XYZ file of N, CA and C in Angstrom:
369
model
N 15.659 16.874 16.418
C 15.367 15.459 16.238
C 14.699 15.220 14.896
N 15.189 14.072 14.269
C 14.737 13.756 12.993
C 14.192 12.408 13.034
N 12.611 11.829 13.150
C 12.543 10.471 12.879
C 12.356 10.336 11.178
N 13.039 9.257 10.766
C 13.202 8.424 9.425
C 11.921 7.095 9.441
N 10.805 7.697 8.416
C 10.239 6.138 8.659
C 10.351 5.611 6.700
N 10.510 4.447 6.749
C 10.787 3.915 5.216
C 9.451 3.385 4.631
N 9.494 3.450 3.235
C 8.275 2.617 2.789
C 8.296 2.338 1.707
N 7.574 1.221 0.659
C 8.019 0.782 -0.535
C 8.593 -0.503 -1.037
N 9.626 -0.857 0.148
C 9.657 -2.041 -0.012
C 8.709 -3.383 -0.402
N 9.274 -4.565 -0.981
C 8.502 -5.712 -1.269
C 9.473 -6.668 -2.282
N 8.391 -7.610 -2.518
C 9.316 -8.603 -3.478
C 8.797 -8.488 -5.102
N 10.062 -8.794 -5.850
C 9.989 -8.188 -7.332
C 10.804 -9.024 -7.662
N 10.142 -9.334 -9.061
C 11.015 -10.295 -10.073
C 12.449 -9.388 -10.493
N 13.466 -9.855 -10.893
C 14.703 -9.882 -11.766
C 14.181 -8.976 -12.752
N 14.489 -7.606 -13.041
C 14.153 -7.002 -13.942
C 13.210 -5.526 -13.494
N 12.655 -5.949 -12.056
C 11.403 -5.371 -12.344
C 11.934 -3.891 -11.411
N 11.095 -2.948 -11.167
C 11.840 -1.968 -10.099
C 10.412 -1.411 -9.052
N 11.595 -0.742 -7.925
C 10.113 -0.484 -6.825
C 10.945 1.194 -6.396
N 10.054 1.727 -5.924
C 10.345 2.757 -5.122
C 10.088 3.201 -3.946
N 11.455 3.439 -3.515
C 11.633 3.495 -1.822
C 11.046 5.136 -1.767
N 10.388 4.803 0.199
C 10.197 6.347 -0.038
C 10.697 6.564 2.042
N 11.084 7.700 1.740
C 12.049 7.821 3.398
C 11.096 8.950 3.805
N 10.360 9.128 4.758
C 9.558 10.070 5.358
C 10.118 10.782 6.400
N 10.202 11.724 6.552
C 11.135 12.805 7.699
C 10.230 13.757 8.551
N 10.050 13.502 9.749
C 9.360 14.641 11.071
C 10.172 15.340 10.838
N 9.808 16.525 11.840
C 11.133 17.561 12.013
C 10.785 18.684 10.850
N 11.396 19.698 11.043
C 11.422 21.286 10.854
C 12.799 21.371 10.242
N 13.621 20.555 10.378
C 15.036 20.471 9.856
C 15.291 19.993 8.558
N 14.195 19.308 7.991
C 14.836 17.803 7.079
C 15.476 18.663 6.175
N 15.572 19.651 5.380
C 16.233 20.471 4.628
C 18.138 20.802 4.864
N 17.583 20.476 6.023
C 18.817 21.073 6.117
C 20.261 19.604 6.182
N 19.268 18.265 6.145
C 20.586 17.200 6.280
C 20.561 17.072 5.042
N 21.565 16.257 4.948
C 21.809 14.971 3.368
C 21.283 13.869 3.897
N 20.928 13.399 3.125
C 19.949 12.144 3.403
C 20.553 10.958 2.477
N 20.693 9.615 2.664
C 21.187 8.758 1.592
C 20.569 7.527 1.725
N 20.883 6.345 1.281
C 20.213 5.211 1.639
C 21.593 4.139 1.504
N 21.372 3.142 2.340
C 22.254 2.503 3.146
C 21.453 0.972 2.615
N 21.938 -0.515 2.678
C 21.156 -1.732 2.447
C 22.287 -2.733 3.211
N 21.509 -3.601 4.034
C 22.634 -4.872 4.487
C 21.883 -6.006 4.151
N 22.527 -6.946 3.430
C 21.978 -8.516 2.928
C 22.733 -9.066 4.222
N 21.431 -10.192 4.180
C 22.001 -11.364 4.939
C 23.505 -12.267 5.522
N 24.115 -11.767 6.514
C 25.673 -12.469 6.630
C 26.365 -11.363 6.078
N 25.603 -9.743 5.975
C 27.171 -8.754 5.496
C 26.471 -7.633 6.095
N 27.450 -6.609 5.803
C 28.195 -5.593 6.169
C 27.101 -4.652 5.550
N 26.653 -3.742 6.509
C 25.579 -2.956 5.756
C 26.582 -1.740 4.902
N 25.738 -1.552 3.721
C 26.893 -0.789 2.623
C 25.865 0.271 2.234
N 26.979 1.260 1.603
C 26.499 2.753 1.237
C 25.539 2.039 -0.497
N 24.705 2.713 -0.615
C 23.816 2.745 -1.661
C 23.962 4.139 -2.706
N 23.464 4.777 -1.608
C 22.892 6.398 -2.841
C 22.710 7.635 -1.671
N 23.537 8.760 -2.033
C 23.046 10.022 -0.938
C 22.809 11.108 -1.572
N 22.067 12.337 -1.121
C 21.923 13.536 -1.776
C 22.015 14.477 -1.209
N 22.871 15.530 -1.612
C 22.945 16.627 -0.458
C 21.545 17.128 0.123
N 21.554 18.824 0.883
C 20.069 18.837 1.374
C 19.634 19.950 0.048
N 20.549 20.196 -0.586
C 19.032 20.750 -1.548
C 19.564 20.042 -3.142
N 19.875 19.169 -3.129
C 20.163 18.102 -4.266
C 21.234 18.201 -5.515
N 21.808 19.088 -4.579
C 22.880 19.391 -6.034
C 24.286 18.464 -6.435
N 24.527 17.659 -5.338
C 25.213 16.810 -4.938
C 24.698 15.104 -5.079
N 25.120 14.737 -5.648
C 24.679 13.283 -5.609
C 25.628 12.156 -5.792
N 25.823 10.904 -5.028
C 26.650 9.991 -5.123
C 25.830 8.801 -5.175
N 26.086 7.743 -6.160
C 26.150 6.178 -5.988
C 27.145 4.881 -5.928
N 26.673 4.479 -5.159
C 27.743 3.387 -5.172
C 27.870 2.307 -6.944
N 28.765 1.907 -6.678
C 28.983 1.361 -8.593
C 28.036 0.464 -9.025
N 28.194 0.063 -7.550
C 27.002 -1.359 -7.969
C 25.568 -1.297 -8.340
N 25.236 0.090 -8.082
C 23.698 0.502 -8.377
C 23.909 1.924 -9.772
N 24.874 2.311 -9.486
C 24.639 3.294 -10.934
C 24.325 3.199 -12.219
N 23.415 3.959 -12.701
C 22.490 3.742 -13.849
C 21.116 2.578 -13.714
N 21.047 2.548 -12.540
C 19.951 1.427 -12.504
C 19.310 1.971 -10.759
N 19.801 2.458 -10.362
C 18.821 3.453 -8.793
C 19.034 5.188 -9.250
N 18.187 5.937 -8.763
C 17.885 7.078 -8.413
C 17.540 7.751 -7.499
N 18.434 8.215 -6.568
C 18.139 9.213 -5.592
C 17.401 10.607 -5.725
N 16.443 10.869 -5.154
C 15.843 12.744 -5.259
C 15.143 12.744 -4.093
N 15.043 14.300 -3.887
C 14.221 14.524 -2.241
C 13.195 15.506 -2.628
N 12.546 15.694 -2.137
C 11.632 16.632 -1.815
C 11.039 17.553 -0.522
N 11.984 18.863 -0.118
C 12.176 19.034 1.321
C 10.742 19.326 1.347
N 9.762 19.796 0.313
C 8.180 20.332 1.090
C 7.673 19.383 1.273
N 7.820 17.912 0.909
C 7.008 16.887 1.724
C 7.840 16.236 2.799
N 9.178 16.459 2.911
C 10.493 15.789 4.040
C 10.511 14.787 3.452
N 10.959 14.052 2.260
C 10.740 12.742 1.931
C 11.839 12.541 0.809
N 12.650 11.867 0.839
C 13.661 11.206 -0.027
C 12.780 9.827 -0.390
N 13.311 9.755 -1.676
C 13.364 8.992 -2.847
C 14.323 7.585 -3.060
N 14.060 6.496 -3.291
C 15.373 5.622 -4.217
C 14.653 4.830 -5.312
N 14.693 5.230 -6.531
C 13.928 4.771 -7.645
C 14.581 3.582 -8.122
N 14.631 2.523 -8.262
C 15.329 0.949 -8.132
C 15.193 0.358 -9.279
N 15.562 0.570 -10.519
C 15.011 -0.038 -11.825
C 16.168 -0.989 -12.103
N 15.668 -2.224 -12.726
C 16.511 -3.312 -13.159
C 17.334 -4.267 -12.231
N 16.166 -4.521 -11.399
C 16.560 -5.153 -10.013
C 17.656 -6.759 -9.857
N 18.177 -6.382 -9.384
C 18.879 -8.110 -9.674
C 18.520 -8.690 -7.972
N 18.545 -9.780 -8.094
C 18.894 -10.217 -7.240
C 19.639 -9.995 -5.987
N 21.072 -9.705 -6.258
C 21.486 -9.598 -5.663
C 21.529 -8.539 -4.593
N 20.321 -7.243 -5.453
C 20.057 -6.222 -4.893
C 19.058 -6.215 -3.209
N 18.625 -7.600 -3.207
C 18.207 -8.066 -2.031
C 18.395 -7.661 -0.856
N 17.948 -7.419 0.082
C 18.486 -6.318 1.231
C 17.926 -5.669 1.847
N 17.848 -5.260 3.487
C 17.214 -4.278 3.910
C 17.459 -3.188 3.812
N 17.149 -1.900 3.414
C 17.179 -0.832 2.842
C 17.018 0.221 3.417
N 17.921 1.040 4.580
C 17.655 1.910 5.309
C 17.863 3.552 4.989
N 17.427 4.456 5.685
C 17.305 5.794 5.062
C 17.406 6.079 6.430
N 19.244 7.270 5.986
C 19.572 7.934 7.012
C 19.906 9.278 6.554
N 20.430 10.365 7.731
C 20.300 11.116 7.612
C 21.280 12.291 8.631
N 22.511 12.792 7.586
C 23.531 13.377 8.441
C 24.049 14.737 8.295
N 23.960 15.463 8.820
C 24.116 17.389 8.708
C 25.402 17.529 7.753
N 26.497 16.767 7.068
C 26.959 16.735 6.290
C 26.565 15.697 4.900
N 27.550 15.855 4.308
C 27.397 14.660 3.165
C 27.544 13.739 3.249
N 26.942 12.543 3.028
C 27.003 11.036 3.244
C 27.689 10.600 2.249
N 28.584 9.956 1.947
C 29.039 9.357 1.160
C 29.609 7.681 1.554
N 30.336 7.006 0.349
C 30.553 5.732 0.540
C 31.544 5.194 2.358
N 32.592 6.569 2.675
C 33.333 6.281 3.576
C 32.467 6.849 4.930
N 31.525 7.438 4.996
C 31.054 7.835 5.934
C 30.800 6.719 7.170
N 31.425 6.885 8.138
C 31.340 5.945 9.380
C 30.503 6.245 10.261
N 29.483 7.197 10.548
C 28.644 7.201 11.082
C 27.033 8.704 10.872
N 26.520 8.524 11.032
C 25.063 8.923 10.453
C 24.126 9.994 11.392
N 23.357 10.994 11.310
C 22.539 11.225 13.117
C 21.368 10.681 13.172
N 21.051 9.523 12.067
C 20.232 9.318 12.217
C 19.800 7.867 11.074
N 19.095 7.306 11.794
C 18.692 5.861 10.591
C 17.191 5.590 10.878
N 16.123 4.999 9.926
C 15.154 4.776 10.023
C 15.135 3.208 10.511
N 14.278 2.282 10.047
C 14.182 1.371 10.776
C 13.936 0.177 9.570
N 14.378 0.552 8.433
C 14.875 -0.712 7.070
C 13.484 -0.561 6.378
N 13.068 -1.212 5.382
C 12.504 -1.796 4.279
C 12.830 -3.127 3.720
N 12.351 -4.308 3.580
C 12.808 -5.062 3.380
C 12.754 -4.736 1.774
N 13.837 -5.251 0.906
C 13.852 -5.605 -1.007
C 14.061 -7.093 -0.819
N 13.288 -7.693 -1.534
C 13.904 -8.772 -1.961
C 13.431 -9.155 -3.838
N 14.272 -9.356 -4.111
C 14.150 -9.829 -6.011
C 14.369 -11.281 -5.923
N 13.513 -11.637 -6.446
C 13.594 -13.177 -6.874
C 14.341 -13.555 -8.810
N 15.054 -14.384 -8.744
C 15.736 -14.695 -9.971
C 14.261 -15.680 -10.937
């Protein structure tokens, strides 16, 4: 068993950046990929950013590349999403999950999700 708790979230001007932080129980966390996931208001919760379990692997979705950063740290169990150059639109609850393979954009299901962060950027 793996609980996911999130933290970091808040509200930030257009421009500005925050950092998410995903906290992991468990004796395992090493051993999943961990990624982060966000659903805005009226949509479809969408892939963000994942990292394998010892980080050699990394994917972002287009809409955040060069402007988020994924990294983990298995001796504290804690993944990372470093959020610089926030738009707006980046608005969203911001969840951190966690699956014994690689997470990527098509991945349909997870063993595990925390319980969101709210982002919101104001224009």
């Amino acid at each position: 068993q793996v609980q996911l708790v999130e933290s970091g979230g808040g509200l930030v001007q257009a421009g500005g950046s925050l950092r998410l932080s995903c906290a992991a129980s468990g004796r395992t966390f090493s051993r999943y990929a961990m990624g982060w996931f966000r659903q805005a208001p009226g949509k479809e919760r969408e892939f963000v950013a994942s990292i394998s379990w010892i980080g050699s692997t990394i994917i972002y979705a287009e809409s955040v590349k060069g402007r988020f950063t994924i990294s983990r740290d298995n001796f504290k169990n804690t993944v990372y999403l470093q959020m610089n150059s926030l738009k707006p639109e980046d608005t969203a609850v911001y969840y951190c999950a966690a699956r014994d393979r690689m997470i990527t954009a098509q991945t349909m299901g997870v063993d595990y999700w925390g319980q969101g962060t709210q982002v919101t950027v104001s224009s």
